[in-house]
Amino acid sequence: MADRERRYAVTVDGRAYELNPSPGKVILPGQGFKIHHAPDCKHLTDSVSLQRRPDPDGLTWRRLLDAAEPTAFAASAGLLNGRNRPVTGVCSCALRPVTDSHAETLPYWPVDEALRVFDRERHRAAVEAADRDAERVHTEFPWEEWPELPLERYALGQPDMPGHQVFSYLLEFGSKALGSITGGTAKKHFVYRTNHGAWWFDKRYADVDEAWREVRAGLVAAVTAAREGRVRDIDEIASIRSGIMVVAKTLRIYAPDAVLPVYSDSFTQHYLNRLAPGNTAAKLQPFRRKELLKSLIAEDPRFAGWPPQLVWHFLDWWAPARRTAPRTVRIGVSELHDDWDYFQVEGVAAVDADRVGDLRRYADEEEFTEAYQEAYADGGTSAGQLAARAGGLWRLLDLREGDRVVATRGRSEVLGVGRVTGDGYAWQPRLDADRPPWHAVTVEWDMEYAGKLDEPVADWGRGLVSDVPRPLWLKIGELMMFGRVVNLLELEEATDSVEIPPLDAVLQQIDDALERRGQAVLFGPPGTGKTYHALRYAVRRLGELSADLPGVEPLAEPGSAEFAATIEALTEARRLTLVTFHPSYGYEDFVEGLRPVKGASGFILEPVDGVFKRVCETAAADPGQLYLMVVDELNRGNLPRILGELITVVEKDKRGLPVTLPLTGTPFRVPPNVRLLGTMNTADRSVRMLDSAIRRRFAFIELLSDSGPLRGAQVDQLDLAVFLDRLNERIRTRLDREKQIGHAFFLPEGAPVSTAAEFAAIVRGEILPLLQEYAYDDYGLLAAFLGEGVVDVVAHTLRELTDEDLINRLYEELQVGSGGE
C-alpha cells in the first residue's frame, strides 16, 4: 500500500466504514477475537501478550471478511490471539463505522487493491449459472418470435398458463442467477392480469390489445438498439419507459454484451459514482447511464476479457449498494400431520393456504390480503387475524438465499433453523396427493437449535409466518449454544461479532430524510410512536457508529435495560442530546445568551453557549461521527425565535458556512455531521401552522395510526385491530385525520394489551379523556365515536360499566355494528 497514512471509505454489507490501513502488520490481541491496525487501540487491554503478523499488501482485513470459513482461514494464516484461539473479526481501529456523508469526503478503496484480493474463481459457478438461465429463457422465447409474440406468452396473472411458458414469470422468478428484479408490483411488466381477472395496462391505450402491441414493439426496439450499439436510444421509447429493470434484464438475455447486468437505475448511478467520482451522470437518462458504465469498464484494461456478469459480481462485492444481512422468519408447523418429518426429508419449509394459490399472481400485498380474507372468511376468524396471516404469508416472497427460517411447534418449541437456499419462494404441490398444494421455500435445516424456550412467545399463536426480532433470535441461539459442549472462550467468540441487520422501514425513512436534509420532523396524532421511533433511531444509528463506546448496544429493544444504558452512554459521550421545547424555551437556551455568573463583586452577565452550539462544537472536532439532537414537542416552542439566524445555516447545502452571532460577534458553523430530529403532535398543532421558512428546511415524516402490530390480537371477543381501524374511521369522518388514536396506546411494553382490565384502564384513562377533549364536551359527538352504550347523551356522562361490559359494548358498536364479524 503506497500511502499507509491515507484513510479510505469502504463498504461492507452495505454500510460505510473508514478504512485505516495496516502499517504492514496486523496486531493480534491477547484475549479478544479481532485483528487490529492501531497499536494504541483502547480495545487492546493486554499489552504484554500482543503479537504481530506480517501484512505486506495490507489486505488481511479483507481476506478475513471474505473467508468462507473465517476460523479455518485465521488458523491457517496464523491469526491467533494470546490464548491460541483464531481471530475472526476486524476491530474498529481498522474499520471504523462512519456516516455516509463522512464517507463521501474520503477517497474510496482503490480498485487496484480490490482486484488483488477478489476471488474470481469463487464467482465462476454463479457466472455459469447466469449463462444457463439466459440460454434457457432464450430457448423458451426465441428472439425471432418476439415481433409476433402473443400476450398470453408474456403476461403474469394467467392461472391456466404454467410459469415456464410466461416470459414475465421467467424474467422475475425463474432466472434468479441473472440477478433479481423482484419487489414492487407487477406494474413494472407494463401489462398483467390481476387476481380479479381484469387486465392492467397504461390507460393511455384504448384496450389491452393496443397496450400489448406498443409494449411488444418497444421491447423489440430496445433489444435492436442495444444490439446495434445504440443503448442510449432506449430512453426515447415511451411505451417501456416505466420498466427500466424489466428492459435491462431483457437486454441481459438478448443483447448480453451491450450493458452490464445492473438493472436498477440507482445502482447504475452508485457504481458510476464509485468508478468515476465527480461524474455528471446524474443529469443523464437511465440507459445513457448504463451505456456510460459499460464504456468505463470496456476502456479499463484491468477488466480485459471479463464477462459482464463477472464484472457485476466484482462491483457488488467491492462497493455494494445495499445491505445484505439475512432476514429471520418463523414458520409454525402443524401438530396434526407429520409435516416436520417431511420438511427435513425434502429440505423445505412450507405453509398451507391452498385457496389463494401462487403468491406471485398478486400485484401487491394489499390485493393479496383482500383475496386471503375473502378466501378464508368462512372459518370464523376475525378480519384482523386474517389480515395478520396474509401479511405473514406474504413475507415468504421476500426470502432470499441466506435468510433464516425458524420452524416452531406451539408457542415455545423450536424444531430447527434452516438457511434458505436456491430461489426462495415456490408454489408447489405436495408429493402426497391427498393433501393440498402449499407455499414453500427450500432450506438446509440445522437441528442443533432444537429445544424449548423458557417462556412462550405470544406472537407464535397468531398467523402463519412472523418475523423473528433480534432478542428472540438470541434466545433461540442459546438453544444451539447449550446443545453443544462449549467453553467460555467459544461463547465469548460467538458473541464477539454481532450481526447488524438492515434498518427497518421506519428507521430507514428517518435515516434517508436526515441524510437528505440534515433535519427532520416526525409528526402525527397521539400514540403513533413519534418519540419511540426517534429514540429507536438514536440507539440503532448512533449505536452502530459507536463501537468505541462501552455499554452501547445498537440492537437493544426499547424498554430494556440495555436500551436505557445505550441512551445514557450516547448522552454522556455527547453524541446524543435530548431536549424538549416549551413556550419559555428561547434562543438563549439553544444558541447563546447572557447568564448571571457570580463574580468578585456579585453577579454579572456573561455569554453562555446554548445546547445546540455545544453540540456543534463537539461535532466539528469529530467529523467521522454522527451527532444527533432529538427535540421532543418541537411545535410547542417558538421556532423562529429559538433558531434565529441558524435557520439559514442548518440547510444541508449551507452546512459549514459561517454565520456571525449577534451577541458575541463570533463566526459559527453547523457541521455536516449534526442531525436534528424533532417530534410533533398534530393533535396540538398542525404542520400547516408552522412558519413557512421552518417547513422548507425540514423533512417531514408522518406517522399515522397503524393497526398492523395489533392484527390477530384480541381482548375477549374484541379484535384490537378492527376496533382501532373503525374508531379512527369515525374520527376521520367527523373531525380530521390528525386527531386519530395511535396504536401505541394498546402496546404497553411493546406487546398488544391482552386482558380486559388492562384494556379498560387504557380506554378510561387515556382514550376517553382524549376524545372528550376532541369533542369539546359535545356528548353527541362522543357517542358518535363510541356509541350510546358507552356514552349517556342525555346525562352528559359516561356510563358506569364493568370492564367486561365496556368491552362487550365496544365490540357490538364498532365491530358487529359496523359490519364486522
PDB file of N, CA, C and O in Angstrom, residues 382-385 707 710-713 718-728 814-816 818-821:
ATOM      1  N   SER A 382     -61.458 -13.597  12.713  1.00  0.00           N
ATOM      2  CA  SER A 382     -61.725 -12.172  12.549  1.00  0.00           C
ATOM      3  C   SER A 382     -60.954 -11.612  11.366  1.00  0.00           C
ATOM      4  O   SER A 382     -59.940 -12.172  10.922  1.00  0.00           O
ATOM      5  N   ALA A 383     -61.444 -10.472  10.876  1.00  0.00           N
ATOM      6  CA  ALA A 383     -60.786  -9.814   9.743  1.00  0.00           C
ATOM      7  C   ALA A 383     -59.356  -9.439  10.089  1.00  0.00           C
ATOM      8  O   ALA A 383     -58.449  -9.546   9.259  1.00  0.00           O
ATOM      9  N   GLY A 384     -59.132  -8.982  11.334  1.00  0.00           N
ATOM     10  CA  GLY A 384     -57.783  -8.599  11.740  1.00  0.00           C
ATOM     11  C   GLY A 384     -56.837  -9.789  11.760  1.00  0.00           C
ATOM     12  O   GLY A 384     -55.681  -9.691  11.338  1.00  0.00           O
ATOM     13  N   GLN A 385     -57.307 -10.925  12.251  1.00  0.00           N
ATOM     14  CA  GLN A 385     -56.463 -12.121  12.291  1.00  0.00           C
ATOM     15  C   GLN A 385     -56.158 -12.614  10.870  1.00  0.00           C
ATOM     16  O   GLN A 385     -55.040 -13.037  10.585  1.00  0.00           O
ATOM     17  N   SER A 707     -52.656  -0.248  12.543  1.00  0.00           N
ATOM     18  CA  SER A 707     -53.223  -1.388  13.268  1.00  0.00           C
ATOM     19  C   SER A 707     -52.448  -2.678  13.031  1.00  0.00           C
ATOM     20  O   SER A 707     -52.768  -3.711  13.629  1.00  0.00           O
ATOM     21  N   LEU A 710     -51.298  -4.814  15.850  1.00  0.00           N
ATOM     22  CA  LEU A 710     -52.402  -5.351  16.660  1.00  0.00           C
ATOM     23  C   LEU A 710     -53.154  -6.465  15.939  1.00  0.00           C
ATOM     24  O   LEU A 710     -54.073  -7.053  16.511  1.00  0.00           O
ATOM     25  N   ARG A 711     -52.789  -6.731  14.694  1.00  0.00           N
ATOM     26  CA  ARG A 711     -53.533  -7.734  13.925  1.00  0.00           C
ATOM     27  C   ARG A 711     -53.476  -9.102  14.596  1.00  0.00           C
ATOM     28  O   ARG A 711     -52.402  -9.588  14.955  1.00  0.00           O
ATOM     29  N   GLY A 712     -54.637  -9.685  14.709  1.00  0.00           N
ATOM     30  CA  GLY A 712     -54.728 -11.006  15.322  1.00  0.00           C
ATOM     31  C   GLY A 712     -54.832 -10.980  16.827  1.00  0.00           C
ATOM     32  O   GLY A 712     -55.113 -12.003  17.444  1.00  0.00           O
ATOM     33  N   ALA A 713     -54.609  -9.808  17.463  1.00  0.00           N
ATOM     34  CA  ALA A 713     -54.670  -9.712  18.920  1.00  0.00           C
ATOM     35  C   ALA A 713     -56.107  -9.416  19.354  1.00  0.00           C
ATOM     36  O   ALA A 713     -56.773  -8.551  18.763  1.00  0.00           O
ATOM     37  N   LEU A 718     -63.174  -8.909  21.391  1.00  0.00           N
ATOM     38  CA  LEU A 718     -62.869  -7.695  20.645  1.00  0.00           C
ATOM     39  C   LEU A 718     -61.537  -7.815  19.916  1.00  0.00           C
ATOM     40  O   LEU A 718     -60.489  -8.008  20.542  1.00  0.00           O
ATOM     41  N   ASP A 719     -61.571  -7.689  18.601  1.00  0.00           N
ATOM     42  CA  ASP A 719     -60.360  -7.686  17.785  1.00  0.00           C
ATOM     43  C   ASP A 719     -59.770  -6.282  17.843  1.00  0.00           C
ATOM     44  O   ASP A 719     -60.391  -5.309  17.399  1.00  0.00           O
ATOM     45  N   LEU A 720     -58.573  -6.146  18.401  1.00  0.00           N
ATOM     46  CA  LEU A 720     -57.992  -4.827  18.629  1.00  0.00           C
ATOM     47  C   LEU A 720     -57.750  -4.062  17.337  1.00  0.00           C
ATOM     48  O   LEU A 720     -57.959  -2.846  17.278  1.00  0.00           O
ATOM     49  N   ALA A 721     -57.283  -4.745  16.305  1.00  0.00           N
ATOM     50  CA  ALA A 721     -57.002  -4.061  15.041  1.00  0.00           C
ATOM     51  C   ALA A 721     -58.285  -3.534  14.418  1.00  0.00           C
ATOM     52  O   ALA A 721     -58.330  -2.387  13.937  1.00  0.00           O
ATOM     53  N   VAL A 722     -59.327  -4.336  14.412  1.00  0.00           N
ATOM     54  CA  VAL A 722     -60.608  -3.899  13.851  1.00  0.00           C
ATOM     55  C   VAL A 722     -61.181  -2.748  14.672  1.00  0.00           C
ATOM     56  O   VAL A 722     -61.692  -1.758  14.130  1.00  0.00           O
ATOM     57  N   PHE A 723     -61.112  -2.860  15.995  1.00  0.00           N
ATOM     58  CA  PHE A 723     -61.598  -1.794  16.882  1.00  0.00           C
ATOM     59  C   PHE A 723     -60.899  -0.473  16.568  1.00  0.00           C
ATOM     60  O   PHE A 723     -61.544   0.571  16.409  1.00  0.00           O
ATOM     61  N   LEU A 724     -59.582  -0.494  16.474  1.00  0.00           N
ATOM     62  CA  LEU A 724     -58.833   0.735  16.239  1.00  0.00           C
ATOM     63  C   LEU A 724     -59.149   1.307  14.859  1.00  0.00           C
ATOM     64  O   LEU A 724     -59.349   2.523  14.714  1.00  0.00           O
ATOM     65  N   ASP A 725     -59.202   0.451  13.847  1.00  0.00           N
ATOM     66  CA  ASP A 725     -59.472   0.935  12.491  1.00  0.00           C
ATOM     67  C   ASP A 725     -60.833   1.609  12.405  1.00  0.00           C
ATOM     68  O   ASP A 725     -60.980   2.673  11.788  1.00  0.00           O
ATOM     69  N   ARG A 726     -61.824   1.014  13.026  1.00  0.00           N
ATOM     70  CA  ARG A 726     -63.179   1.569  12.887  1.00  0.00           C
ATOM     71  C   ARG A 726     -63.387   2.791  13.769  1.00  0.00           C
ATOM     72  O   ARG A 726     -64.123   3.708  13.398  1.00  0.00           O
ATOM     73  N   LEU A 727     -62.733   2.834  14.915  1.00  0.00           N
ATOM     74  CA  LEU A 727     -62.798   4.037  15.722  1.00  0.00           C
ATOM     75  C   LEU A 727     -62.150   5.202  14.969  1.00  0.00           C
ATOM     76  O   LEU A 727     -62.705   6.305  14.912  1.00  0.00           O
ATOM     77  N   ASN A 728     -60.995   4.966  14.365  1.00  0.00           N
ATOM     78  CA  ASN A 728     -60.320   6.029  13.624  1.00  0.00           C
ATOM     79  C   ASN A 728     -61.085   6.432  12.364  1.00  0.00           C
ATOM     80  O   ASN A 728     -61.036   7.597  11.943  1.00  0.00           O
ATOM     81  N   LEU A 814     -68.564  -1.176  17.482  1.00  0.00           N
ATOM     82  CA  LEU A 814     -67.509  -0.925  16.500  1.00  0.00           C
ATOM     83  C   LEU A 814     -67.116  -2.143  15.684  1.00  0.00           C
ATOM     84  O   LEU A 814     -66.365  -2.005  14.708  1.00  0.00           O
ATOM     85  N   GLN A 815     -67.559  -3.311  16.084  1.00  0.00           N
ATOM     86  CA  GLN A 815     -67.213  -4.488  15.313  1.00  0.00           C
ATOM     87  C   GLN A 815     -68.448  -5.094  14.677  1.00  0.00           C
ATOM     88  O   GLN A 815     -68.614  -5.078  13.462  1.00  0.00           O
ATOM     89  N   VAL A 816     -69.374  -5.570  15.488  1.00  0.00           N
ATOM     90  CA  VAL A 816     -70.596  -6.148  14.939  1.00  0.00           C
ATOM     91  C   VAL A 816     -71.444  -5.071  14.272  1.00  0.00           C
ATOM     92  O   VAL A 816     -71.899  -5.209  13.149  1.00  0.00           O
ATOM     93  N   SER A 818     -70.647  -2.350  12.974  1.00  0.00           N
ATOM     94  CA  SER A 818     -70.045  -1.695  11.806  1.00  0.00           C
ATOM     95  C   SER A 818     -69.808  -2.673  10.672  1.00  0.00           C
ATOM     96  O   SER A 818     -69.016  -2.435   9.779  1.00  0.00           O
ATOM     97  N   GLY A 819     -70.445  -3.806  10.761  1.00  0.00           N
ATOM     98  CA  GLY A 819     -70.273  -4.775   9.687  1.00  0.00           C
ATOM     99  C   GLY A 819     -69.184  -5.773   9.936  1.00  0.00           C
ATOM    100  O   GLY A 819     -68.826  -6.536   9.064  1.00  0.00           O
ATOM    101  N   GLY A 820     -68.636  -5.812  11.160  1.00  0.00           N
ATOM    102  CA  GLY A 820     -67.591  -6.783  11.464  1.00  0.00           C
ATOM    103  C   GLY A 820     -68.180  -8.141  11.690  1.00  0.00           C
ATOM    104  O   GLY A 820     -69.372  -8.376  11.585  1.00  0.00           O
ATOM    105  N   GLU A 821     -67.317  -9.085  12.038  1.00  0.00           N
ATOM    106  CA  GLU A 821     -67.773 -10.445  12.228  1.00  0.00           C
ATOM    107  C   GLU A 821     -68.343 -10.624  13.622  1.00  0.00           C
ATOM    108  O   GLU A 821     -67.958  -9.956  14.557  1.00  0.00           O
TER     109      GLU A 821
END
